[in-house]
Amino acid sequence: MSNYSFLNDKLSKKTSIFGLRLWVVVGICVGAAIVLVLFLISLWFTSKRNKTKKNNTASQQQPTKLKASPLIILNGNSATTPTIPNISKEIQEIRVDPSHPTPDPKLPNHPDPVPEQELAKEEEASPLGRNRIHIEIGKDHRISYPERAGGSGHGSGESRSGPRSGDQVGGAAMTVPEVSHLGWGHWYTLRELEESTNGFADENVIGEGGYGIVYRGVLDDNTYVAIKNLLNNRGQAEKEFKVEVEAIGRVRHKNLVRLLGYCVEGAHRMLVYEYVDNGNLEQWLHGDVGPYSPLTWDIRMNIIVGTAKGLTYLHEGLEPKVVHRDIKSSNILLDKQWNPKVSDFGLAKLLGSERSYVTTRVMGTFGYVAPEYASTGMLNERSDVYSFGILLMEIISGRSPVDYSRPPGEVNLVEWLKTMVTNRNAEGVLDPRLPEKPSPRALKRALLVALRCVDPNAQKRPKMGHVIHMLEADEFTLRDDRRFGREHGRSPRDGLKPDKHVNESGDSSGYESTAQTNRSLWRKQEPEEQ
Ligand SMILES: Nc1ncnc2c1ncn2[C@@H]1O[C@H](COP(=O)(O)OP(=O)(O)OP(=O)(O)O)[C@@H](O)[C@H]1O
């Protein structure tokens, strides 16, 4: 009792802090301590929530992190869950002084070696007839010759953050579209696409190509889409754009990326595609996938046959036919089941349609371009067949079409592969990261098809429909290629012609070497068949 009154006395004593009693001061201190603890706890919770949010965003950007492909499981490679390998797509622009144009590094006599593996040259003519040239060297550099007066740049002018409502692009103010539909697909408003991409936020950028930046978006109905914000569309006639988009929009094939719709507002031109969720073939072939690639031989052949089917549809199933012009591994998108979908088809045509603005895209990507297209600009579906042949070689070998990091004899994929086959070392061309080797017969079949597709004589290349046939039908292929060898390999016309020249796609082999290489393959094949 006395303890209590003693404590009471002490606590009731006035302190020097504003004359407050001790118990009031103690109370304030305890209260402040509680507030501080609560504040620290809430800080901890907030930082934890932010971390979770970041992780979610990252996993949405790379959906493969979520689950392994069923095919990988079937093939017994499910020990690790593969994520889409990254490949740097950064492009630095080098502005070139018009009075000192950069020499074309592709010319055979160019004194400096081309430092990168990929080169694309694009030639455009303005309404004023002034040419603009872009040269892309590898993934890291783009050389851009000056544009028309007052132009914002292709790959240079527009900021990454994309357009905003109310923006003016190229001087054209945003307008409400006059027509809402073309009779197919969907006319998206800029606002819709803006919302789906969180205002074209950087974290939704999937990649950047020669035509513009690609964003991942989620529409109101939870559909995932890829939105390509086309650069350089100032002055592009709206009518032409609609006609082209309509033509491409009607194309439907399981191996072609589907165009769902478009957005035309003011000077903005955007294309909305189905979202393909497993990256592109280039990433899986050349990205960091560890010692063993998840792409087994069967998966690779499935990818190549699917690609051939998509191309056959473009070449043979449409009127007028569509020539892709830029077949390469980064344009082959993959879904979780490794089904291939060819992207970018028709886009070159789409942009090329406005004759007064863009004449022709003269070349595709270095290493994939057919020699006749590179040298004359003459384009038909056989140029796609050539690029397809290069793609097939890339899939078999896991090597890039042109790789300057390799020893001199191996820089050019076609040349190296032909040498290997001629030296009866077909197995030596196989991607060392293949988990299992294919049968010699399957390998030879694939190599024969690839070699026929890259025949320097465009007329001798097979049509895409025939390619599918050769890849799928064993018997036919072998008989057919023996015949091919007899007809072409031993023909005096070809045999006598030492047509070895360096063409602009970097392929230095001629008709004779192609035929000889084919003969080496089928000669070796015969004993096995009997
Ligand atoms: N429909 C899509 N779904 C998912 N990703 C896509 C889709 N379309 C394009 N991409 C990705 O966006 C990136 C850029 O694509 P884009 O076609 O613009 O450029 P590219 O093919 O790399 O180069 P370029 O078109 O200049 O030859 C690529 O990494 C591609 O994988």
XYZ file of C-alpha atoms and ligand atoms in Angstrom:
561
model
C 0.000 0.000 0.000
C 2.845 2.343 0.958
C 4.638 1.334 -2.275
C 1.607 2.344 -4.225
C 1.268 5.780 -2.603
C 5.048 6.262 -3.022
C 4.764 5.513 -6.748
C 1.696 7.718 -6.980
C 3.575 10.586 -5.334
C 6.536 10.170 -7.671
C 4.392 10.017 -10.807
C 2.318 13.003 -9.750
C 5.391 15.173 -9.333
C 5.757 17.969 -11.821
C 8.686 17.682 -14.240
C 10.775 20.357 -15.907
C 9.099 19.561 -19.281
C 6.483 22.274 -19.512
C 5.613 21.562 -15.884
C 3.923 18.314 -16.964
C 3.474 15.600 -14.386
C 5.780 12.588 -14.664
C 2.992 10.138 -15.583
C 1.971 12.391 -18.463
C 5.547 12.449 -19.745
C 5.854 8.652 -19.383
C 2.520 8.252 -21.189
C 3.668 10.457 -24.049
C 6.930 8.505 -24.347
C 5.151 5.125 -24.419
C 2.651 6.473 -26.995
C 5.465 7.807 -29.169
C 7.279 4.459 -28.948
C 4.116 2.619 -30.054
C 3.628 5.016 -32.999
C 7.276 4.524 -33.994
C 6.958 0.736 -33.879
C 3.746 0.872 -35.941
C 5.421 3.158 -38.458
C 8.388 0.801 -38.829
C 6.053 -2.191 -39.277
C 4.076 -0.399 -42.006
C 7.333 0.577 -43.762
C 8.397 -3.068 -43.771
C 5.030 -4.155 -45.216
C 5.159 -1.540 -47.962
C 8.640 -2.529 -49.084
C 7.610 -6.192 -49.093
C 4.570 -5.421 -51.267
C 6.644 -3.465 -53.736
C 9.063 -6.369 -54.078
C 6.215 -8.796 -54.819
C 4.790 -6.387 -57.407
C 8.177 -6.166 -59.153
C 8.495 -9.928 -59.277
C 5.013 -10.232 -60.744
C 5.842 -7.740 -63.468
C 9.031 -9.574 -64.307
C 7.320 -12.921 -64.523
C 4.587 -11.443 -66.720
C 7.243 -10.128 -69.061
C 8.793 -13.551 -69.345
C 5.845 -15.888 -69.117
C 7.980 -19.005 -69.582
C 9.228 -18.579 -66.048
C 5.844 -19.766 -64.865
C 5.774 -23.241 -66.267
C 7.794 -25.632 -68.342
C 6.749 -26.519 -71.840
C 4.813 -29.781 -72.058
C 7.061 -30.828 -74.908
C 10.140 -30.426 -72.774
C 8.563 -32.682 -70.205
C 7.712 -35.236 -72.871
C 11.276 -35.220 -74.041
C 12.613 -35.743 -70.597
C 14.299 -32.371 -70.299
C 12.163 -31.063 -67.523
C 14.859 -30.935 -64.869
C 15.115 -27.188 -65.268
C 12.371 -24.768 -66.185
C 13.717 -22.764 -69.093
C 13.229 -19.038 -69.201
C 13.312 -17.098 -72.440
C 16.991 -16.370 -73.026
C 17.850 -12.726 -73.449
C 19.555 -11.354 -76.493
C 20.607 -7.744 -76.443
C 18.556 -5.787 -78.944
C 19.944 -2.414 -78.085
C 20.626 -0.357 -81.170
C 22.877 2.642 -80.973
C 22.464 5.080 -83.738
C 25.459 6.574 -85.475
C 24.566 9.774 -87.284
C 26.498 10.163 -90.477
C 27.666 13.435 -91.913
C 26.228 13.617 -95.466
C 29.470 15.005 -96.792
C 31.322 11.939 -95.473
C 29.099 8.981 -96.203
C 30.068 5.771 -94.498
C 31.419 3.222 -96.969
C 29.231 0.178 -97.385
C 30.833 -2.520 -95.281
C 29.272 -5.213 -97.440
C 31.346 -4.384 -100.498
C 33.928 -7.115 -101.039
C 36.815 -4.671 -101.286
C 35.904 -2.729 -98.221
C 39.137 -2.324 -96.264
C 37.570 -2.706 -92.826
C 36.060 -5.994 -91.790
C 32.383 -5.826 -90.825
C 32.469 -6.012 -87.064
C 29.052 -7.526 -86.502
C 27.102 -10.505 -87.681
C 24.033 -8.931 -89.109
C 23.591 -6.089 -91.502
C 20.522 -4.690 -93.072
C 20.338 -1.968 -95.592
C 17.133 -0.176 -96.162
C 16.593 2.323 -98.872
C 13.664 4.653 -98.856
C 12.690 7.455 -101.128
C 10.808 10.480 -99.950
C 8.053 12.181 -101.896
C 10.718 14.653 -102.895
C 12.763 11.883 -104.381
C 15.525 12.182 -101.792
C 16.835 8.871 -100.625
C 17.314 7.893 -97.076
C 19.467 4.956 -96.185
C 19.659 3.016 -92.964
C 22.369 0.511 -92.434
C 21.993 -1.741 -89.461
C 25.157 -3.439 -88.384
C 24.537 -6.242 -86.013
C 22.334 -5.703 -83.051
C 24.305 -2.854 -81.677
C 24.570 -0.199 -84.292
C 22.458 1.497 -86.843
C 23.947 3.975 -89.216
C 21.380 6.478 -90.349
C 21.902 8.830 -93.246
C 20.124 12.148 -92.829
C 16.434 12.163 -93.406
C 14.130 14.500 -95.192
C 13.996 17.975 -93.846
C 11.879 18.250 -90.757
C 11.690 14.509 -90.231
C 11.712 12.744 -86.970
C 13.777 9.671 -87.164
C 13.287 6.114 -88.048
C 14.564 4.527 -84.932
C 15.688 7.805 -83.604
C 13.082 10.456 -83.203
C 10.290 8.974 -81.174
C 10.795 8.426 -77.531
C 10.482 4.982 -76.062
C 7.677 5.957 -73.846
C 5.353 5.906 -76.846
C 2.615 8.289 -77.782
C 0.240 9.948 -75.363
C -3.226 11.180 -76.009
C -3.101 14.723 -77.195
C 0.410 14.344 -78.567
C 1.245 15.760 -81.911
C 3.354 13.519 -84.046
C 4.945 14.910 -87.143
C 2.762 17.948 -86.832
C -0.527 16.066 -87.145
C -2.888 16.548 -84.243
C -4.777 13.590 -82.839
C -8.169 13.057 -84.353
C -11.048 10.726 -83.709
C -11.133 8.001 -86.388
C -13.783 8.658 -89.021
C -14.495 5.015 -89.711
C -14.733 2.533 -86.925
C -14.222 -0.784 -88.720
C -12.816 -2.213 -91.908
C -15.002 -5.283 -91.828
C -12.433 -7.433 -90.067
C -10.496 -7.271 -86.858
C -10.809 -4.319 -84.609
C -10.097 -0.648 -84.761
C -8.567 0.099 -81.386
C -8.583 3.569 -79.990
C -5.333 5.045 -78.811
C -6.810 5.286 -75.331
C -7.598 1.546 -75.306
C -4.056 0.667 -76.282
C -2.645 3.187 -73.879
C -4.579 1.608 -71.038
C -3.597 -1.908 -72.078
C 0.093 -1.024 -71.937
C -0.055 1.112 -68.836
C 0.604 4.215 -70.912
C 3.165 2.461 -73.161
C 5.288 1.936 -70.092
C 8.889 0.877 -70.506
C 8.331 -2.307 -68.533
C 5.871 -3.410 -71.233
C 8.360 -3.081 -74.068
C 8.900 -6.540 -75.580
C 11.392 -5.466 -78.165
C 12.330 -3.049 -80.826
C 12.646 -3.760 -84.521
C 13.250 -1.741 -87.624
C 9.581 -0.790 -87.842
C 9.023 0.356 -84.321
C 8.718 -0.588 -80.707
C 6.659 -3.596 -79.685
C 4.703 -3.450 -76.412
C 2.909 -6.164 -74.518
C -0.599 -5.183 -73.580
C -3.565 -6.679 -71.783
C -6.936 -5.675 -73.187
C -10.094 -5.201 -71.106
C -11.204 -8.771 -71.834
C -7.834 -10.011 -70.497
C -6.482 -10.861 -73.953
C -2.728 -10.494 -74.216
C -1.638 -8.607 -77.304
C 1.561 -7.358 -78.885
C 1.279 -3.775 -80.058
C 3.672 -2.534 -82.686
C 3.922 1.228 -82.656
C 5.048 2.002 -86.186
C 7.685 4.634 -86.555
C 8.021 6.921 -89.484
C 4.382 7.042 -90.330
C 4.105 10.726 -90.910
C 2.630 11.418 -94.275
C 1.672 7.815 -94.801
C -1.698 7.936 -96.477
C -4.393 6.698 -94.174
C -6.277 5.068 -97.000
C -3.250 3.080 -98.114
C -2.593 2.000 -94.565
C -6.158 0.741 -94.241
C -6.043 -1.159 -97.524
C -2.794 -2.848 -96.594
C -3.882 -3.643 -93.093
C -7.088 -5.073 -94.442
C -5.166 -7.307 -96.841
C -2.894 -8.616 -94.103
C -5.655 -8.756 -91.523
C -7.574 -11.301 -93.507
C -4.657 -13.713 -93.498
C -5.295 -16.566 -91.093
C -2.954 -19.467 -90.554
C -1.833 -21.238 -87.402
C 1.800 -20.628 -88.331
C 1.399 -16.924 -88.998
C 1.087 -14.415 -86.183
C -2.431 -13.070 -86.384
C -3.082 -9.393 -86.808
C -6.034 -8.615 -84.551
C -6.470 -4.998 -85.419
C -4.896 -1.626 -85.705
C -5.036 1.889 -84.414
C -5.137 4.935 -86.628
C -5.355 8.203 -84.769
C -3.765 11.366 -85.992
C -0.359 10.351 -87.218
C -0.243 7.282 -84.993
C -0.244 3.923 -86.713
C -0.244 0.839 -84.558
C -0.726 -2.814 -85.303
C -2.197 -5.131 -82.716
C -1.137 -8.776 -82.939
C -1.924 -11.896 -81.004
C 0.674 -12.249 -78.254
C 3.000 -15.199 -78.708
C 4.295 -16.136 -75.316
C 7.567 -18.013 -75.632
C 10.014 -15.588 -77.199
C 11.530 -15.966 -80.625
C 13.700 -18.636 -82.211
C 16.796 -16.445 -82.231
C 16.657 -16.190 -78.446
C 16.356 -19.956 -78.049
C 19.073 -20.772 -80.584
C 21.624 -18.158 -79.627
C 20.677 -17.072 -76.130
C 22.118 -18.495 -72.957
C 20.295 -21.800 -72.519
C 23.096 -23.666 -70.772
C 24.950 -26.714 -72.131
C 21.785 -28.396 -73.435
C 19.197 -26.680 -75.521
C 15.545 -27.378 -74.784
C 15.121 -27.497 -78.556
C 15.414 -31.193 -79.351
C 15.801 -32.337 -82.953
C 12.076 -33.145 -83.159
C 11.143 -29.718 -81.840
C 13.507 -28.105 -84.332
C 11.996 -30.048 -87.219
C 8.511 -29.165 -85.995
C 9.524 -25.502 -86.003
C 10.956 -25.676 -89.508
C 7.980 -27.570 -90.962
C 5.535 -25.136 -89.324
C 7.506 -22.204 -90.704
C 7.431 -23.822 -94.151
C 3.662 -24.201 -93.865
C 3.177 -20.560 -92.960
C 5.340 -19.503 -95.902
C 3.564 -21.874 -98.282
C 0.312 -20.213 -97.350
C 1.744 -16.758 -98.042
C 3.244 -17.861 -101.386
C 0.700 -20.283 -102.679
C -2.528 -19.769 -100.769
C -3.123 -16.068 -101.280
C -3.933 -13.908 -104.247
C -1.989 -11.724 -104.674
C 0.744 -13.719 -102.998
C 2.755 -12.257 -100.189
C 6.542 -12.373 -100.142
C 7.764 -12.077 -96.601
C 11.187 -10.551 -97.444
C 12.655 -10.927 -93.977
C 12.620 -14.555 -92.924
C 15.044 -14.964 -90.030
C 15.127 -16.568 -86.626
C 14.014 -13.442 -84.736
C 10.871 -13.355 -86.856
C 9.881 -16.870 -85.870
C 7.921 -16.573 -82.645
C 7.279 -19.613 -80.494
C 4.425 -20.591 -78.245
C 4.722 -22.731 -75.121
C 4.354 -25.903 -77.204
C 7.162 -24.664 -79.474
C 4.786 -24.121 -82.364
C 6.284 -21.566 -84.711
C 4.460 -18.453 -85.856
C 5.999 -16.323 -88.554
C 5.783 -12.654 -87.678
C 6.332 -9.448 -89.609
C 4.858 -10.855 -92.818
C 3.402 -8.239 -95.040
C 4.700 -5.454 -92.896
C 7.479 -4.710 -95.357
C 4.832 -4.717 -98.061
C 2.568 -2.654 -95.884
C 5.146 0.028 -95.461
C 6.305 -0.264 -99.029
C 2.845 0.318 -100.398
C 3.013 4.050 -100.022
C 5.106 4.470 -103.134
C 5.577 8.134 -102.773
C 6.920 7.663 -99.285
C 8.812 4.442 -99.160
C 9.810 2.892 -102.430
C 11.222 -0.489 -101.575
C 12.952 -2.086 -98.714
C 15.868 -3.257 -100.740
C 17.311 -5.766 -98.365
C 16.316 -7.878 -95.417
C 18.864 -9.032 -92.918
C 22.492 -9.726 -93.732
C 23.208 -13.404 -94.084
C 19.625 -14.301 -94.988
C 19.253 -12.313 -98.191
C 19.116 -14.168 -101.495
C 21.979 -13.188 -103.794
C 19.761 -12.088 -106.691
C 17.657 -9.919 -104.390
C 20.741 -8.357 -102.830
C 22.329 -7.558 -106.169
C 19.349 -6.528 -108.284
C 16.556 -5.827 -105.817
C 14.413 -8.202 -107.821
C 12.064 -9.899 -105.471
C 9.917 -12.983 -105.697
C 9.000 -15.835 -103.416
C 12.225 -17.683 -104.238
C 14.107 -15.124 -102.151
C 12.048 -16.255 -99.158
C 13.030 -19.841 -100.017
C 16.708 -18.854 -99.849
C 16.230 -17.218 -96.429
C 14.321 -20.295 -95.311
C 17.312 -22.461 -96.318
C 19.583 -20.292 -94.197
C 17.138 -20.571 -91.308
C 17.165 -24.349 -91.639
C 20.973 -24.383 -91.533
C 20.839 -22.160 -88.455
C 18.410 -24.537 -86.744
C 20.534 -27.587 -87.560
C 23.826 -26.045 -86.509
C 22.836 -23.543 -83.822
C 25.110 -21.074 -85.644
C 24.262 -17.615 -86.890
C 24.291 -17.109 -90.679
C 27.323 -14.861 -90.349
C 29.428 -15.017 -87.228
C 32.589 -12.941 -87.139
C 33.683 -14.407 -83.836
C 34.497 -17.693 -85.588
C 37.691 -18.663 -87.442
C 37.849 -17.400 -91.061
C 36.573 -20.593 -92.735
C 33.575 -20.721 -90.422
C 32.321 -17.147 -90.533
C 29.837 -17.804 -93.305
C 27.399 -20.543 -92.344
C 26.574 -21.697 -95.891
C 30.204 -21.905 -96.901
C 31.225 -23.762 -93.747
C 28.310 -26.156 -93.934
C 29.028 -26.981 -97.572
C 32.676 -27.631 -96.743
C 31.719 -29.909 -93.877
C 29.294 -31.875 -96.039
C 31.739 -32.117 -98.929
C 34.317 -33.479 -96.466
C 31.781 -36.133 -95.451
C 31.394 -34.713 -92.007
C 27.672 -34.021 -91.936
C 27.451 -34.814 -88.225
C 30.039 -32.159 -87.522
C 27.520 -29.448 -88.387
C 25.116 -30.408 -85.616
C 24.465 -27.931 -82.835
C 26.604 -29.187 -79.929
C 23.820 -28.153 -77.580
C 21.359 -30.638 -79.084
C 20.403 -33.012 -76.276
C 20.342 -35.972 -78.684
C 21.679 -36.437 -82.190
C 19.178 -37.153 -84.956
C 19.472 -40.262 -87.101
C 21.964 -39.819 -89.976
C 19.054 -40.179 -92.368
C 17.042 -37.377 -90.738
C 20.105 -35.134 -90.661
C 20.886 -35.732 -94.323
C 17.324 -35.053 -95.319
C 17.351 -31.720 -93.516
C 20.734 -30.804 -94.990
C 19.638 -31.687 -98.513
C 16.573 -29.506 -98.213
C 18.638 -26.634 -96.811
C 21.216 -26.911 -99.597
C 18.557 -26.951 -102.279
C 16.893 -23.890 -100.811
C 20.114 -21.877 -100.958
C 20.878 -22.781 -104.559
C 22.368 -19.580 -106.025
C 20.195 -20.145 -109.065
C 16.783 -19.013 -107.852
C 14.978 -21.094 -110.473
C 16.466 -24.284 -109.074
C 15.234 -23.635 -105.560
C 12.180 -25.680 -104.609
C 8.854 -24.021 -103.897
C 7.805 -23.946 -100.267
C 5.087 -26.551 -100.836
C 7.733 -28.884 -102.202
C 9.948 -28.161 -99.210
C 7.230 -29.377 -96.847
C 6.861 -32.476 -98.947
C 10.599 -33.156 -98.815
C 10.806 -32.567 -95.087
C 7.824 -34.739 -94.276
C 7.945 -37.557 -96.809
C 11.041 -39.705 -96.402
C 10.885 -41.840 -99.480
C 10.052 -39.054 -101.841
C 12.837 -36.911 -100.508
C 15.545 -39.441 -100.996
C 14.457 -40.423 -104.468
C 13.866 -36.836 -105.370
C 17.269 -35.760 -104.222
C 19.051 -38.541 -106.022
C 17.289 -37.314 -109.116
C 18.237 -33.770 -108.223
C 21.841 -34.816 -107.890
C 21.776 -36.552 -111.276
C 19.997 -33.717 -112.993
C 21.900 -30.862 -111.519
C 25.040 -32.205 -109.948
C 26.295 -33.994 -113.032
C 24.911 -31.628 -115.570
C 27.732 -30.306 -117.755
C 26.130 -26.881 -117.571
C 26.629 -26.765 -113.861
C 29.657 -28.934 -113.610
C 31.748 -26.917 -116.004
C 30.856 -23.626 -114.528
C 33.257 -22.627 -111.793
C 30.753 -20.041 -110.719
C 32.401 -19.156 -107.475
C 31.708 -15.593 -106.579
C 31.162 -13.609 -103.471
C 27.608 -12.442 -103.447
C 26.209 -9.703 -101.302
C 24.737 -11.966 -98.722
C 28.194 -13.243 -97.977
C 27.737 -16.586 -99.717
C 30.822 -17.286 -101.745
C 29.771 -20.594 -103.229
C 28.524 -21.201 -106.732
C 26.382 -23.689 -108.616
C 29.137 -26.219 -108.907
C 29.887 -26.359 -105.217
C 26.179 -26.645 -104.399
C 25.762 -29.568 -106.732
C 28.943 -31.244 -105.499
C 27.850 -30.828 -101.925
C 24.496 -32.408 -102.686
C 26.223 -35.296 -104.420
C 28.438 -35.863 -101.376
C 25.346 -36.155 -99.273
C 23.289 -38.498 -101.376
C 26.246 -40.699 -102.312
C 26.818 -41.340 -98.675
C 23.100 -41.892 -98.196
C 22.741 -44.722 -100.705
C 24.329 -47.670 -98.863
C 22.198 -46.900 -95.855
C 19.005 -47.127 -97.863
C 19.691 -50.479 -99.435
N 3.085 -10.957 -81.664
C 4.140 -10.954 -80.861
N 4.120 -11.601 -79.683
C 5.195 -11.603 -78.863
N 6.352 -10.982 -79.140
C 6.445 -10.324 -80.299
C 5.351 -10.261 -81.219
N 5.730 -9.546 -82.297
C 7.008 -9.173 -82.071
N 7.438 -9.624 -80.868
C 8.767 -9.432 -80.290
O 9.075 -8.072 -80.367
C 10.437 -7.900 -80.721
C 10.542 -6.904 -81.851
O 9.868 -7.426 -82.972
P 9.982 -6.801 -84.399
O 9.285 -7.703 -85.323
O 9.535 -5.394 -84.345
O 11.530 -6.730 -84.609
P 12.598 -7.764 -85.165
O 11.931 -8.894 -85.888
O 13.481 -8.134 -84.017
O 13.386 -6.861 -86.161
P 12.928 -6.298 -87.591
O 11.443 -6.337 -87.691
O 13.473 -4.931 -87.610
O 13.562 -7.167 -88.597
C 11.002 -9.259 -81.067
O 11.824 -9.662 -80.001
C 9.819 -10.174 -81.144
O 10.143 -11.421 -80.586
